[in-house]
Coordinates of C-alpha atoms in Angstrom, one line a residue:
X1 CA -13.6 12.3 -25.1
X2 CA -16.5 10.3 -23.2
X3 CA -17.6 11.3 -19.9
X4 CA -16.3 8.1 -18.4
X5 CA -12.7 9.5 -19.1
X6 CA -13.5 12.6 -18.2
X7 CA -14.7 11.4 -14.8
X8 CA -11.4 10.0 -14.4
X9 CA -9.3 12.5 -15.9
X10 CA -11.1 15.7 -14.0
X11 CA -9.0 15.9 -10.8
X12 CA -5.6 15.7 -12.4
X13 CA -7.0 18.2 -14.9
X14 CA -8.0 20.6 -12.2
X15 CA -5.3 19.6 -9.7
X16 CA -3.0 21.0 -12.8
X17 CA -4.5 23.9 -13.7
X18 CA -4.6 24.9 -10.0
X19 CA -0.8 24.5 -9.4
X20 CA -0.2 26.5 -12.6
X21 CA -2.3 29.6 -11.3
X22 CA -0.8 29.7 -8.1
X23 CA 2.2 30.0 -9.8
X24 CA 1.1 32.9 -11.7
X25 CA -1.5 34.8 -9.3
X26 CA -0.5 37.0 -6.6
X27 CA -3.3 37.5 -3.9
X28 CA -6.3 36.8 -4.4
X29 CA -7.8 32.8 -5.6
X30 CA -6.3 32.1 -9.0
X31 CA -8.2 33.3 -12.1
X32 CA -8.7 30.2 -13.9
X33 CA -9.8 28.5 -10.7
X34 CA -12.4 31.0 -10.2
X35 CA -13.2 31.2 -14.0
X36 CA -14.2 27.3 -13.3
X37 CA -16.1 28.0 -10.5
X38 CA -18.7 30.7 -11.9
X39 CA -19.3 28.2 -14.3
X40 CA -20.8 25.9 -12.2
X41 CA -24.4 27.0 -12.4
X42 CA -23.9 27.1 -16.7
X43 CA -23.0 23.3 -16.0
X44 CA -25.8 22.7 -13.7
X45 CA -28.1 24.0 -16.2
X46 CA -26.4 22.1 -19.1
X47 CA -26.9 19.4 -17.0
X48 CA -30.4 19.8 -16.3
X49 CA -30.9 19.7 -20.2
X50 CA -28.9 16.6 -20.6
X51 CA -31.5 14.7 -18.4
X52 CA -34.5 16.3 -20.1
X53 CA -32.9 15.0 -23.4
X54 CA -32.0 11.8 -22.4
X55 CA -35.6 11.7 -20.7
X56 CA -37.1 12.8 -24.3
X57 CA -35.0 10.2 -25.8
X58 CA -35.9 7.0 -23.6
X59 CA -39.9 7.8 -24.3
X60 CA -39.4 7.7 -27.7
X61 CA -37.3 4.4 -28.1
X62 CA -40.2 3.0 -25.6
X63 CA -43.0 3.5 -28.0
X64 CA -41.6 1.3 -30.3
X65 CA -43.7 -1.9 -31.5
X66 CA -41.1 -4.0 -30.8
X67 CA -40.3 -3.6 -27.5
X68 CA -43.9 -4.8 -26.4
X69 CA -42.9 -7.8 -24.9
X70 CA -40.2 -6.5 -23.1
X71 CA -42.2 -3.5 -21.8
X72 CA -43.6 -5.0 -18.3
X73 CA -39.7 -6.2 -17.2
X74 CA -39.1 -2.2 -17.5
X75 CA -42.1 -1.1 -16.1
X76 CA -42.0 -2.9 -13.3
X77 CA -38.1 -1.4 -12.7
X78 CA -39.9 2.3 -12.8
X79 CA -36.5 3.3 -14.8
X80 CA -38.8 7.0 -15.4
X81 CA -38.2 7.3 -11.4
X82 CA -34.1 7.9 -12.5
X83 CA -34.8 10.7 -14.4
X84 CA -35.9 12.8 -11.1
X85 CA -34.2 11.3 -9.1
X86 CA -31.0 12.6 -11.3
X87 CA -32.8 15.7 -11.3
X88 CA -32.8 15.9 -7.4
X89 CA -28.7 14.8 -7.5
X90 CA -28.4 18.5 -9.2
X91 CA -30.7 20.7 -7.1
X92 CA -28.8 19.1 -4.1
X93 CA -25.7 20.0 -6.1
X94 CA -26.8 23.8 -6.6
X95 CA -27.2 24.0 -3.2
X96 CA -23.5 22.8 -2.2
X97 CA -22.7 25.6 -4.4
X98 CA -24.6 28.3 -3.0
X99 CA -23.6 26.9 0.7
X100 CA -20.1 25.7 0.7
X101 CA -18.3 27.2 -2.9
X102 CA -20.1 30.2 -3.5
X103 CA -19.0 32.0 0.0
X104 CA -15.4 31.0 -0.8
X105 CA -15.1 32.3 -3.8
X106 CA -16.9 35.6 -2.4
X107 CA -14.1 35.6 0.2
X108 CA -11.7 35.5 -2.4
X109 CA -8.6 34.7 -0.4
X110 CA -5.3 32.5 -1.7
X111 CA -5.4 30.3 1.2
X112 CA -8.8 28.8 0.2
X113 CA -8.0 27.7 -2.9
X114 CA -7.2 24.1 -1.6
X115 CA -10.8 24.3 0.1
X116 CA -12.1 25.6 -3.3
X117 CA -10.7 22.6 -5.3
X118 CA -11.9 20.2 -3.0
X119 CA -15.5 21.4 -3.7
X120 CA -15.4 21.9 -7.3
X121 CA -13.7 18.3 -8.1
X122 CA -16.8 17.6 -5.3
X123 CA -19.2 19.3 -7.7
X124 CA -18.1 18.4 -11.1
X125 CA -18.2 15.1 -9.8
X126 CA -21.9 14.9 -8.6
X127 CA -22.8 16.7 -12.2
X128 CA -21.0 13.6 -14.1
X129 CA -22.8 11.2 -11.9
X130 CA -26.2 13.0 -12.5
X131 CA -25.6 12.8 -16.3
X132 CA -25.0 9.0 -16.4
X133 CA -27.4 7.8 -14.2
X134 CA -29.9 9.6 -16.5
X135 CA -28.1 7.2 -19.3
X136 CA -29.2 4.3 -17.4
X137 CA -33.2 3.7 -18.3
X138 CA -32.2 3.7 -22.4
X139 CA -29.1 1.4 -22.0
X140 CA -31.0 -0.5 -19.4
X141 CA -34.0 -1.3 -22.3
X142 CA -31.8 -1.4 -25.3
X143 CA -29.9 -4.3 -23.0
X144 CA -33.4 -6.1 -22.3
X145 CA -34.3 -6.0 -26.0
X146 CA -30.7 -7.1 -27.5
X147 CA -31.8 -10.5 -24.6
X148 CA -34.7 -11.1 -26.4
X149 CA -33.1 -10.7 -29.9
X150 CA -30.8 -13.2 -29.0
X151 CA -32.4 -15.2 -25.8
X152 CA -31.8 -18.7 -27.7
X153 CA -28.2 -17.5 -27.5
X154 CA -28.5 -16.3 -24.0
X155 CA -29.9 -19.7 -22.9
X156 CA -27.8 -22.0 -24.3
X157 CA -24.6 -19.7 -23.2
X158 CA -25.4 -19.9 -19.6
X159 CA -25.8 -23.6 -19.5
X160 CA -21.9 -24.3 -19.6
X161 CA -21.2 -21.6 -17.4
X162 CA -23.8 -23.2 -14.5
X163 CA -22.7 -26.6 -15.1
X164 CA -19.0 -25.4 -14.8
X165 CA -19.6 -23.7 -11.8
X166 CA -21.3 -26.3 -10.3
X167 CA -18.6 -29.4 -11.2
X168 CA -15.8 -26.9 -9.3
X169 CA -17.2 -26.4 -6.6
X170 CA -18.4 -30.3 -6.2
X171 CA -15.0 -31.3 -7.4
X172 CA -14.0 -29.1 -4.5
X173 CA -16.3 -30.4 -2.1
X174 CA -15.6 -34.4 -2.5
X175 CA -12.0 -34.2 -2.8
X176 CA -9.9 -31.3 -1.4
X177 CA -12.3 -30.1 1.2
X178 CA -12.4 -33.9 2.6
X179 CA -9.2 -33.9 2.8
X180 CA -8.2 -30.9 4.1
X181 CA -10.7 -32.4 7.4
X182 CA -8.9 -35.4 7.7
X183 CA -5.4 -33.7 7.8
X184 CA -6.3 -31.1 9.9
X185 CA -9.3 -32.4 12.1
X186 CA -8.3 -29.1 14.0
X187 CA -9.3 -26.4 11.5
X188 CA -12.4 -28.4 10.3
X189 CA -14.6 -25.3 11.0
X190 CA -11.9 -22.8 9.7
X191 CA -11.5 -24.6 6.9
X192 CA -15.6 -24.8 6.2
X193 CA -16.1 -21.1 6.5
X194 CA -13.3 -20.7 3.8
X195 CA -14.7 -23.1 1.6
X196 CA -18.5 -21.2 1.9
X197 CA -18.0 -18.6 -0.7
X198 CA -17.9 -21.6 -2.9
X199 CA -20.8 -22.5 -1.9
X200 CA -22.6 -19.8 -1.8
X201 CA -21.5 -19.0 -5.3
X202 CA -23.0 -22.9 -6.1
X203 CA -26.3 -22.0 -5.0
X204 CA -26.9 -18.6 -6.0
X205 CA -25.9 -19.8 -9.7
X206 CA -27.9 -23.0 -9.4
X207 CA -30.5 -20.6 -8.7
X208 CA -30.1 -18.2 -11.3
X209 CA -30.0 -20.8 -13.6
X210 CA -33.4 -22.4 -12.9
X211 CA -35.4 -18.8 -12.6
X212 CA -33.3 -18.2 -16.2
X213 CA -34.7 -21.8 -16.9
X214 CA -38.0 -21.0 -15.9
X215 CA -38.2 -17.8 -18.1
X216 CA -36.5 -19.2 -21.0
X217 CA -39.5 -22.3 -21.0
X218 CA -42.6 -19.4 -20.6
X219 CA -41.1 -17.6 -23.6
X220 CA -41.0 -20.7 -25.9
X221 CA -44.4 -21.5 -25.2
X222 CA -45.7 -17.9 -25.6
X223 CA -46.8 -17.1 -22.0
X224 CA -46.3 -14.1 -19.8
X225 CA -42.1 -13.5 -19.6
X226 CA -40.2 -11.6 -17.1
X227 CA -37.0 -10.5 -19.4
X228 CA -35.8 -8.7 -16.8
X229 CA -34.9 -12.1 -14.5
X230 CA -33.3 -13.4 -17.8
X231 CA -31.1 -10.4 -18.4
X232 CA -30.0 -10.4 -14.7
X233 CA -29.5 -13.9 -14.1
X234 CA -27.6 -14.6 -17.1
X235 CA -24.8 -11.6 -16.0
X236 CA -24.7 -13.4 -12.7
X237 CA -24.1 -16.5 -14.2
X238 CA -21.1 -14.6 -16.3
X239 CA -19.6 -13.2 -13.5
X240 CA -19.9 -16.5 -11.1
X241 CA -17.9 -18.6 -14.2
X242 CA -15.2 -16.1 -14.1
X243 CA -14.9 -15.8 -10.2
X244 CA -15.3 -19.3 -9.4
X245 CA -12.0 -19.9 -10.4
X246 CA -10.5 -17.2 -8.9
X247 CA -12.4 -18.5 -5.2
X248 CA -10.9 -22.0 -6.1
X249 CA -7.4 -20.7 -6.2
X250 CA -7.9 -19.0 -3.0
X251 CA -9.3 -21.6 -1.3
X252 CA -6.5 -24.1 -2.9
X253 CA -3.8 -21.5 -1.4
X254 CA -5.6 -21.6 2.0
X255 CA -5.1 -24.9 2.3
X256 CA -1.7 -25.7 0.9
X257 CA -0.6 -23.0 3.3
X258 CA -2.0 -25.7 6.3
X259 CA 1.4 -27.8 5.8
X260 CA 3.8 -24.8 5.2
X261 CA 5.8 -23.7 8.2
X262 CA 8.2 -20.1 8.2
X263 CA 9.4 -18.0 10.3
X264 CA 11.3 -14.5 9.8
X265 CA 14.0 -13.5 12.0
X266 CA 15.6 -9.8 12.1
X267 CA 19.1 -11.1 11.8
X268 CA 20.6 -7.1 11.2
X269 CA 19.7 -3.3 10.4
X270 CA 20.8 -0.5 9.3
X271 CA 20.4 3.0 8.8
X272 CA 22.1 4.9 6.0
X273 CA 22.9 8.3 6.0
X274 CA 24.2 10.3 3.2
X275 CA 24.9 14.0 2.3
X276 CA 25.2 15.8 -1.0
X277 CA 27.9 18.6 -0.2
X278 CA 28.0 21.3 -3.0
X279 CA 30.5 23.8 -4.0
X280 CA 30.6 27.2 -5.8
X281 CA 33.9 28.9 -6.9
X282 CA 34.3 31.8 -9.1
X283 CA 37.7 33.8 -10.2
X284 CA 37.8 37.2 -7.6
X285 CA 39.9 38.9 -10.1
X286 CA 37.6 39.1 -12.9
X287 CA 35.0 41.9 -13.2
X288 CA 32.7 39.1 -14.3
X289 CA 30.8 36.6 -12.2
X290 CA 31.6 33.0 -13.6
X291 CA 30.8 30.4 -11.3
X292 CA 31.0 27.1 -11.7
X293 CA 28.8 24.2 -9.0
X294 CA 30.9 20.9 -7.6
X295 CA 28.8 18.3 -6.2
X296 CA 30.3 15.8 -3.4
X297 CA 27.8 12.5 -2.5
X298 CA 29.0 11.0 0.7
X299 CA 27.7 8.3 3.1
X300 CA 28.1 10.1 6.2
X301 CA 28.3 8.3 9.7
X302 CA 25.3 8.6 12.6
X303 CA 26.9 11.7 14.2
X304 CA 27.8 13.2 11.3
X305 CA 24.0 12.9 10.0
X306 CA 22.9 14.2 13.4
X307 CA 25.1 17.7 13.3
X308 CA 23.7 18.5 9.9
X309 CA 20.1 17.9 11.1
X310 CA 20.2 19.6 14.7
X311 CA 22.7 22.8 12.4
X312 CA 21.7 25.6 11.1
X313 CA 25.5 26.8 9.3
X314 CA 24.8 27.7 6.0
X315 CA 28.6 27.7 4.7
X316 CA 30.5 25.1 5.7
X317 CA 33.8 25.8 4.5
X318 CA 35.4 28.9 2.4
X319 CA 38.6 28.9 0.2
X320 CA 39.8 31.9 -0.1
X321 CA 43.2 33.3 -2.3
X322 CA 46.6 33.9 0.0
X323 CA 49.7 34.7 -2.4
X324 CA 50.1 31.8 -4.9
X325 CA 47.8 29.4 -2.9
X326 CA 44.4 28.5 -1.2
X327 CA 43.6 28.9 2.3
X328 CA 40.8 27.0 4.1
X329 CA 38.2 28.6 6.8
X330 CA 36.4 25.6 8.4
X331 CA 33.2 26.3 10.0
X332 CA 32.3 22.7 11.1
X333 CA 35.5 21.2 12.9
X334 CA 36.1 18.0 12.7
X335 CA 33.2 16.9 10.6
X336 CA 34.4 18.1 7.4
X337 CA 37.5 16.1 8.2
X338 CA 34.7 13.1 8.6
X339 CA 33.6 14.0 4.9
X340 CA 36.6 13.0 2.9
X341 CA 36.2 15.7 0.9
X342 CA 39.4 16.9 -1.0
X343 CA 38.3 20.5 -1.6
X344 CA 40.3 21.3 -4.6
X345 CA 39.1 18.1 -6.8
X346 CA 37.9 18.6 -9.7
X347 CA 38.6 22.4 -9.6
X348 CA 38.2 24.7 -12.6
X349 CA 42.1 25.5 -13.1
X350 CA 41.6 27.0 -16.7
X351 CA 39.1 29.3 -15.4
X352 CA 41.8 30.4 -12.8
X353 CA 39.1 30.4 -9.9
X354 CA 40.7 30.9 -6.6
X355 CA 37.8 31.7 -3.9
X356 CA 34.8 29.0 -2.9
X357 CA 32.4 27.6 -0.7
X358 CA 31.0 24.5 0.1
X359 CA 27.4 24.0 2.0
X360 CA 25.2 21.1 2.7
X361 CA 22.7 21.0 -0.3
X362 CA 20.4 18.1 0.7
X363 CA 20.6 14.9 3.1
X364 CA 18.7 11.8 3.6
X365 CA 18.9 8.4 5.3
X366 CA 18.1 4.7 4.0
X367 CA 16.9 1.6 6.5
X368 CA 18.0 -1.6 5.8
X369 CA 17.2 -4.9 7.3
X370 CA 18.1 -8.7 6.9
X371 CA 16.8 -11.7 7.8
X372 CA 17.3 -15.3 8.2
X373 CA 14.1 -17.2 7.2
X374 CA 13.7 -20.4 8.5
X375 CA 10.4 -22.3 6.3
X376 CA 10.3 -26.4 6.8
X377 CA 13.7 -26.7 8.9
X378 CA 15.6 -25.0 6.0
X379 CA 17.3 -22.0 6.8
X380 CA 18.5 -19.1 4.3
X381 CA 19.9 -15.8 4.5
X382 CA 18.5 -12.5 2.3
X383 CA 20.3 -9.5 0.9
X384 CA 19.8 -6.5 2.5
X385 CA 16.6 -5.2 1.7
X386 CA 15.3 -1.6 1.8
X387 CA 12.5 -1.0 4.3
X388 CA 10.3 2.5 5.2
X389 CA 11.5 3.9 8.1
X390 CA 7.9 3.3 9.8
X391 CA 9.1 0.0 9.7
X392 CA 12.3 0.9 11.2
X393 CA 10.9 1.9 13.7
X394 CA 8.4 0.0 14.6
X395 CA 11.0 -3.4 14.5
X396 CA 14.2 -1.4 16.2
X397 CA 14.0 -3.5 19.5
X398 CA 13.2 -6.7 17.6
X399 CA 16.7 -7.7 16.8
X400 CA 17.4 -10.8 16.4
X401 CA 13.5 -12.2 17.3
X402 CA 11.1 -13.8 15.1
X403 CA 9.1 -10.8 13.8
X404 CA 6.7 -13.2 11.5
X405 CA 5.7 -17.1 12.1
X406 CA 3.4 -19.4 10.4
X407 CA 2.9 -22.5 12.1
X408 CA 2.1 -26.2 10.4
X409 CA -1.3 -26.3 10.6
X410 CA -2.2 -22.9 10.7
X411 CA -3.2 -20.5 7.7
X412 CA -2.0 -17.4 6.5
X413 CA -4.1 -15.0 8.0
X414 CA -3.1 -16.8 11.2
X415 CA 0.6 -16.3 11.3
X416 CA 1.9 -14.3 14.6
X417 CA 3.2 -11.0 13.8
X418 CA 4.2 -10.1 17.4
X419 CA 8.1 -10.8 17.9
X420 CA 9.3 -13.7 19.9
X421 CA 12.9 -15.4 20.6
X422 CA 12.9 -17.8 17.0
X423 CA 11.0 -21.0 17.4
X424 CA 9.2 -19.8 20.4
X425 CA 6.2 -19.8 18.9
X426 CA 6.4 -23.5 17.5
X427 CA 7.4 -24.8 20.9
X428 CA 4.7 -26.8 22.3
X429 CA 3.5 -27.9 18.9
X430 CA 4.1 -31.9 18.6
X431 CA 4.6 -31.3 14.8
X432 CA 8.0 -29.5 15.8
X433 CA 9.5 -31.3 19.0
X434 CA 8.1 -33.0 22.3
X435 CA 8.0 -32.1 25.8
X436 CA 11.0 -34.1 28.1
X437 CA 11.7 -34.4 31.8
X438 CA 14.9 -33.2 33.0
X439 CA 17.5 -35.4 35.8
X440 CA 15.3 -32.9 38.5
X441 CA 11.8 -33.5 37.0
X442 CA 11.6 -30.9 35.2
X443 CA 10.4 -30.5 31.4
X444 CA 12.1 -29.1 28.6
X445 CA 11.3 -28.9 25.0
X446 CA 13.0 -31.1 22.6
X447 CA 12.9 -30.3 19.1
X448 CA 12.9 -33.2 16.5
X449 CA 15.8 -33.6 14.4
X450 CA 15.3 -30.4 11.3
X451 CA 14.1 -28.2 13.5
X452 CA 16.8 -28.7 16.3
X453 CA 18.4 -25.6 15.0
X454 CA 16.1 -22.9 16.5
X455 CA 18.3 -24.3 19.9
X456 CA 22.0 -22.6 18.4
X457 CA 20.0 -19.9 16.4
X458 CA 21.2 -15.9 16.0
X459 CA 22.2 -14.6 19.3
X460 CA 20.7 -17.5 21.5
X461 CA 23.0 -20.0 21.1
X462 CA 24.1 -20.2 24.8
X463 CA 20.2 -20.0 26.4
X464 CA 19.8 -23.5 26.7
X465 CA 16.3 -25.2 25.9
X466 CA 13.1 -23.5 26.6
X467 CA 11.5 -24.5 29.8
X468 CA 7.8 -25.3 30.1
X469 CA 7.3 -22.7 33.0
X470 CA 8.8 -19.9 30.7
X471 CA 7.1 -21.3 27.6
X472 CA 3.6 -21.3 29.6
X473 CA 4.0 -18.2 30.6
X474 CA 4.9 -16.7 26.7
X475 CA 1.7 -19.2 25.9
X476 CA -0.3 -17.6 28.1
X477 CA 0.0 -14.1 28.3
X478 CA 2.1 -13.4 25.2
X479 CA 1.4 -15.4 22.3
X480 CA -0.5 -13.9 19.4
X481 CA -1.2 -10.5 22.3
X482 CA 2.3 -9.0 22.6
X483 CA 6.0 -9.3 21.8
X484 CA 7.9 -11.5 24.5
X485 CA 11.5 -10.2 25.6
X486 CA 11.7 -12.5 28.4
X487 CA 12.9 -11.4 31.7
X488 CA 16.5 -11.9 33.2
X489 CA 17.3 -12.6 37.2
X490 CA 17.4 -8.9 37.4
X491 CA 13.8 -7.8 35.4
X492 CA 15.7 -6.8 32.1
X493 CA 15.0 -8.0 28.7
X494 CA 16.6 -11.0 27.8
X495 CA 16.0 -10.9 23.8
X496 CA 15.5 -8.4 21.3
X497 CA 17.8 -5.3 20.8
X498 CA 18.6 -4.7 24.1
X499 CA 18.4 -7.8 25.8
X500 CA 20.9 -9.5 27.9
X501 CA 21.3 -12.9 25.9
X502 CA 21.7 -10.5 22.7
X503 CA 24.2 -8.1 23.9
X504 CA 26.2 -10.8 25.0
X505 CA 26.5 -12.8 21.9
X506 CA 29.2 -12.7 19.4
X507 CA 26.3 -12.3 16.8
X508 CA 25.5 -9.1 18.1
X509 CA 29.0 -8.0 18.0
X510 CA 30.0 -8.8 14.3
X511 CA 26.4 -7.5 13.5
X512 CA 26.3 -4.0 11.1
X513 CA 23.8 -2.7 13.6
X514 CA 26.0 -3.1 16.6
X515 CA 29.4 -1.7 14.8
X516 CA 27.5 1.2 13.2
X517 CA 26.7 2.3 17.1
X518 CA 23.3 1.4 16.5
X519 CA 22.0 0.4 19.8
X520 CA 21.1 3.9 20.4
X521 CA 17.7 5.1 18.7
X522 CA 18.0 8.2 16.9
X523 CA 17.1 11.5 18.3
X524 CA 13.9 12.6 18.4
X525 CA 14.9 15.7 16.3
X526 CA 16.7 13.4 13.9
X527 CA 13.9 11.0 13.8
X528 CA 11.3 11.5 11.4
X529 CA 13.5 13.3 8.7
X530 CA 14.1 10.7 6.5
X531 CA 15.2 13.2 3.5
X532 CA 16.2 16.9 3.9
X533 CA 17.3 20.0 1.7
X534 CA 19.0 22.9 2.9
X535 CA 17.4 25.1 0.7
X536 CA 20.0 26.0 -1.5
X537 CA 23.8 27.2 -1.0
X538 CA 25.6 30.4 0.7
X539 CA 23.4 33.9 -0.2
X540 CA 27.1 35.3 -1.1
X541 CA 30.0 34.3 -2.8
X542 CA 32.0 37.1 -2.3
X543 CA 30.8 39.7 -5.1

């Protein structure tokens, strides 16, 4: 195995043979994680040797005949410098040793051994790095000398790639950049800092390619040659022809997302909560214990979710034998009833078991939202789509608002992520509607035909159109700072999940959020426990 893969490989191998001897010790750091760490100063030293070898081995490829021409571009690089300087790396690492590892392993206690990981993988790491940078002189000459083996190669291979570079970005330049300016006059200076990685990339390669030039020409006619610039410039050259078409698709993106328009509305939410009940029964009449586990998966309702969480009961219900039948103790009330659980299914008759009891093995709870996204005036619906429960969270008083919207005319790293009633944010834009003067005088926004829906949208249906004093104040304070509920007659919220308009709305009503009793946030001591266990079931089954 190469020491790249090793690199890689270390901290799982380490991470694994940690968790293993924890497992195994008792008191104490674990063996084979101190075993690892007295070997640290056998690696330094191994290390050490490595450098001197590969120091040993980089003087004697240098005195080589052949490499005289290519001997000032390496010279002048001072690669013999990396060899103490790697050097250094491991004295510096001997001393995090004797410092930071070496008093917690002398402390020898269990709870360290995170701390003592940390500094081995920290070690182990520094050692790896020391070895391959002492690598670097020989690879770096062997590289300059394979150039000048093949530097009619080299040359004629980076002319394509500096021409091609070149053409894309002009290509760029003369069509979609001009373009862009004249359909968007507005973002002219957005739209040139986009576009100046591609230029940048133009001139550094245009530049590369003329010292490369330059080079190539004093080899041919035998003058003094820095192989070095030709080396370097031609692996510029190679990496600008590969990402100057990956800059071109960005900057393409940026601007066909100028004339796309979206928004996302939080049409509903959910939270799911379900329970895995378990139950053990056994036969009391046999001198033998025979038990055999039932498991029960059930959606469970809000309040249902909330007495497992905030209870501590660890058998729920018992069955226990009464002449020929089974009699139930209920420890929970009413919510087992709320479970559904027939307590007799699936029960092991041939084994003639007559006692049990059931507990709460493990719990957890899914979000869900859905939302209705509006992009050019068409509107569509999604599926219910899983979210984290940080997100949850963070969007639970954004119901029925715009949480994301991305203007015409403005580019993706520009879209508002601060909730607004929908089409707020597109109000006052002339590419969506126009401002109109009222019987009284006063103005009103009027959308233009496709975009006329964001007036009967959600849970806003009955708010009328937006009003320039209420849009100027969103515009001014709001927009882009801070999500806008609006303000009713009386200070309350008007939108969002617990404003007025909303509450009010059939929307609301029909919504899964409202008729799962969602309105109300969870508990703080529900909150935050997205997925529980119990910790197994009842300590005794009545043997």
């Amino acid at each position: 195995m190469n020491i790249v893969k090793m690199k890689k490989l270390l901290p799982y191998f380490l991470t694994a043979f940690l968790f293993i001897s924890i497992l195994a010790g008792c008191g104490g750091l674990p063996s084979d994680l101190k075993k690892a760490c007295k070997k640290i100063p056998q690696r330094i030293e191994t290390g050490e040797k490595l450098i001197d070898k590969n120091h040993a081995a980089y003087k004697d490829f240098i005195k080589k005949d052949e490499l005289k021409k290519i001997k000032p571009a390496f010279t002048k690089e001072i690669l013999t410098g990396v060899f103490k300087e790697a050097h250094e790396d491991l004295g510096r690492v001997e001393a995090i040793y004797t410092t930071n590892l070496k008093p917690l392993l002398d402390a020898n206690k269990e709870e360290l051994a995170v701390k003592v990981l940390a500094e081995l993988k920290k070690i182990n790491t520094a050692i790896l790095d020391a070895e391959n940078k002492s690598k670097y002189p020989l690879k770096r000459v062997k590289h300059l000398n394979n150039v000048l083996l093949q530097i009619d190669s080299v040359h004629k291979e980076s002319l394509p790639k500096s021409d091609n570079i070149d053409r894309t970005v002009k290509e760029l330049e003369t069509d979609l950049l001009i373009r862009a300016k004249e359909n968007f006059p507005e973002k002219a200076d957005k739209i040139d800092t986009k576009f100046t990685p591609l230029v940048l990339m133009a001139r550094q390669s245009k530049n590369a390619q003329k010292a490369l030039d330059s080079e190539y020409i004093n080899h041919k006619n035998n003058n003094k040659t820095d192989y070095s610039i030709i080396a370097d410039s031609a692996a510029l050259l190679d990496n600008n022809y590969r990402q100057v078409q990956i800059l071109k698709k960005e900057f393409s993106n940026n601007i066909d997302s100028l004339s796309k328009s979206y928004t996302k509305i939080l049409k509903d939410m959910k939270p799911i909560h379900s329970v895995v009940v378990k139950r053990e029964s056994w036969n009391n009449s046999q001198d033998f214990y025979n038990p055999k586990i039932a498991i029960f998966a059930r959606e469970i309702s809000p309040e249902v979710f909330e007495f497992i969480e905030t209870n501590t009961i660890e058998t729920i219900v018992e069955l226990y034998p009464s002449w020929n039948n089974l009699k139930m103790k209920n420890h929970i009330g009413n919510i087992w009833k709320k479970l559904e659980i027939n307590p007799v299914d699936n029960w092991p008759r041939q084994q003639r078991h007559d006692s049990a009891s059931f507990w709460f093995d493990n719990w957890s709870t899914k979000y869900f939202h859905q939302y209705t996204i509006v992009e050019d005036g068409e509107k569509h619906d999604t599926d219910w789509e899983v979210v984290s429960e940080g997100i949850y969270e963070n969007n639970f008083e954004y119901l029925g608002m715009a949480i994301l919207t991305k203007p015409f005319g403005m580019f993706e790293d520009e879209a508002d992520t601060n909730a607004a009633p929908p089409g707020m944010a597109f109000v006052g834009n002339p590419e969506y509607g126009k401002w109109e003067k009222n019987s009284s005088g006063g103005s009103f926004w009027s959308w233009y035909g496709k975009y006329a829906l964001f007036s009967n949208l959600l849970f806003y249906s009955t708010m009328g159109p937006v009003r320039y004093s209420n849009w100027n104040g969103y515009n001014r304070n709001y927009r882009g700072r801070q999500p806008y509920f609006g303000k009713t007659a009386q200070g309350s919220a008007k939108y969002g999940t617990s404003g007025a308009y909303t509450k009010n709305s059939s929307a609301f009503r029909s919504s899964s959020f409202a008729r799962m009793g969602g309105s109300k946030r969870p508990a703080p001591s529900v909150r935050g426990a997205a997925s529980s266990v119990r910790g197994g079931g009842p300590k005794a089954k009545g043997k």
